[in-house]
Coordinates of C-alpha atoms in Angstrom, one line a residue:
M360 CA -27.8 8.6 -16.4
I361 CA -25.2 7.0 -13.9
Y362 CA -28.0 5.3 -11.5
T363 CA -28.8 3.0 -14.6
Y364 CA -25.6 2.4 -15.2
L365 CA -24.5 1.3 -11.3
N366 CA -28.3 -1.2 -11.6
Y367 CA -27.0 -2.9 -14.8
A368 CA -23.6 -2.6 -15.1
V369 CA -22.3 -6.3 -14.2
R370 CA -18.7 -5.8 -14.4
C371 CA -18.6 -2.7 -12.8
K372 CA -16.8 -4.2 -9.4
L373 CA -15.9 -0.7 -7.5
I374 CA -17.2 2.8 -6.8
V375 CA -14.9 5.2 -5.9
Y376 CA -15.9 8.3 -3.6
L377 CA -14.2 11.0 -3.4
I378 CA -14.5 13.8 -0.9
N379 CA -13.5 17.0 -1.1
G380 CA -10.9 17.0 1.8
E381 CA -11.3 20.6 2.9
Y382 CA -14.7 19.5 3.7
G383 CA -14.8 16.4 5.2
M384 CA -18.3 13.9 4.4
N385 CA -21.3 16.7 4.8
K386 CA -24.6 16.0 4.0
I387 CA -25.3 14.9 0.5
D388 CA -22.2 12.2 1.1
K389 CA -23.8 10.5 3.6
E390 CA -27.0 10.2 1.5
E391 CA -24.9 9.1 -1.4
L392 CA -22.7 6.8 0.4
I393 CA -26.0 4.9 1.3
F394 CA -27.6 4.9 -2.1
L395 CA -25.2 3.7 -3.3
N396 CA -24.1 0.9 -0.6
N397 CA -27.6 -0.7 -2.6
F398 CA -26.2 -0.8 -5.8
N399 CA -23.8 -4.4 -3.8
K400 CA -20.4 -2.9 -5.3
E401 CA -17.5 -2.3 -3.3
I402 CA -17.0 1.2 -2.6
Q403 CA -13.3 2.8 -1.6
I404 CA -14.2 6.4 0.2
V405 CA -11.2 8.7 -1.3
F406 CA -10.0 11.7 0.4
T407 CA -8.4 14.8 -1.8
K408 CA -7.0 18.0 -1.2
V409 CA -5.5 16.7 1.5
D410 CA -2.0 18.9 1.0
K411 CA -5.0 21.5 2.4
M412 CA -5.4 19.5 6.1
N413 CA -3.8 19.6 8.6
S414 CA -3.4 15.7 10.8
R415 CA -5.7 16.7 12.9
E416 CA -8.5 17.7 10.5
I417 CA -7.2 14.2 8.6
V418 CA -7.9 12.1 11.3
K419 CA -11.3 13.9 12.4
Y420 CA -12.7 13.7 8.4
I421 CA -11.1 9.9 8.7
T422 CA -13.1 9.1 12.0
E423 CA -16.1 10.6 11.3
V424 CA -15.8 8.6 8.2
S425 CA -15.0 5.0 9.4
L426 CA -17.9 5.4 12.0
F427 CA -20.5 6.9 10.1
S428 CA -19.8 3.9 7.1
K429 CA -18.8 1.0 9.2
D430 CA -22.4 -0.4 9.0
L431 CA -21.9 -0.3 5.0
K432 CA -21.5 -3.7 4.1
N433 CA -20.1 -2.1 1.4
V434 CA -17.4 0.3 1.4
R435 CA -13.9 -0.5 3.0
Q436 CA -13.4 0.8 6.3
E437 CA -10.0 1.7 4.3
I438 CA -9.7 5.0 3.4
L439 CA -7.5 6.8 1.3
L440 CA -6.1 10.1 0.9
T441 CA -5.0 11.3 -2.4
S442 CA -3.2 14.7 -3.4
A443 CA -3.0 16.2 -7.3
E444 CA -1.6 19.9 -5.3
N445 CA 2.0 17.3 -5.1
E446 CA 0.7 13.4 -5.9
F447 CA 0.5 12.3 -2.2
G448 CA -0.6 8.9 -2.5
L449 CA -1.6 8.4 -6.6
E450 CA 0.4 5.8 -6.8
N451 CA -1.3 3.9 -3.7
L452 CA -5.2 4.2 -5.5
R453 CA -3.3 3.9 -8.8
S454 CA -2.0 0.9 -7.1
H455 CA -5.8 -0.4 -5.0
I456 CA -7.5 -0.3 -8.9
Y457 CA -5.0 -2.3 -10.2
V458 CA -5.3 -5.3 -8.2
D459 CA -9.6 -4.8 -8.1
L460 CA -9.7 -4.9 -12.4
K461 CA -6.6 -7.7 -11.9
D462 CA -8.8 -9.6 -9.0
F463 CA -12.4 -8.8 -11.9
S464 CA -10.2 -10.5 -15.0
E465 CA -8.5 -14.0 -12.0
I466 CA -12.8 -14.3 -12.1
K467 CA -13.2 -13.8 -15.4
K468 CA -11.2 -16.1 -16.5
N469 CA -11.9 -18.9 -13.9
K470 CA -15.3 -18.8 -15.0
N471 CA -14.3 -19.0 -18.7
K472 CA -12.5 -22.1 -17.6
N473 CA -14.8 -23.7 -15.9
K474 CA -17.5 -23.3 -18.7
E475 CA -14.7 -25.0 -21.0
N476 CA -14.1 -27.3 -18.8
K477 CA -18.0 -28.3 -17.9
I478 CA -18.7 -28.2 -22.3
L479 CA -15.5 -30.7 -23.0
I480 CA -17.2 -33.4 -19.6

């Protein structure tokens, strides 16, 4: 059902893809990212449970995801890190989502304004 939704959801502009930080990116994640990339919607990758990772693992997993996704045109290169347990990175994630929603609403508002201007002319 989610794929059908993504195929027809014109208002959906961002896919937030969560990767469990304890395990890093696996084969299914790679297949999903390739598949989701075909929907022409921006994809934000977020590592969860980073509180369970050491700094070496974080660098390793971020590097792996960056190298894998560099040729996927819809995947953002910035990877966000979060932990629900200690709320690390959640405000940053919220901010990214908010900016995307705000940008989308501005674009929509401008399109409606342009339509009104064309009607008045």
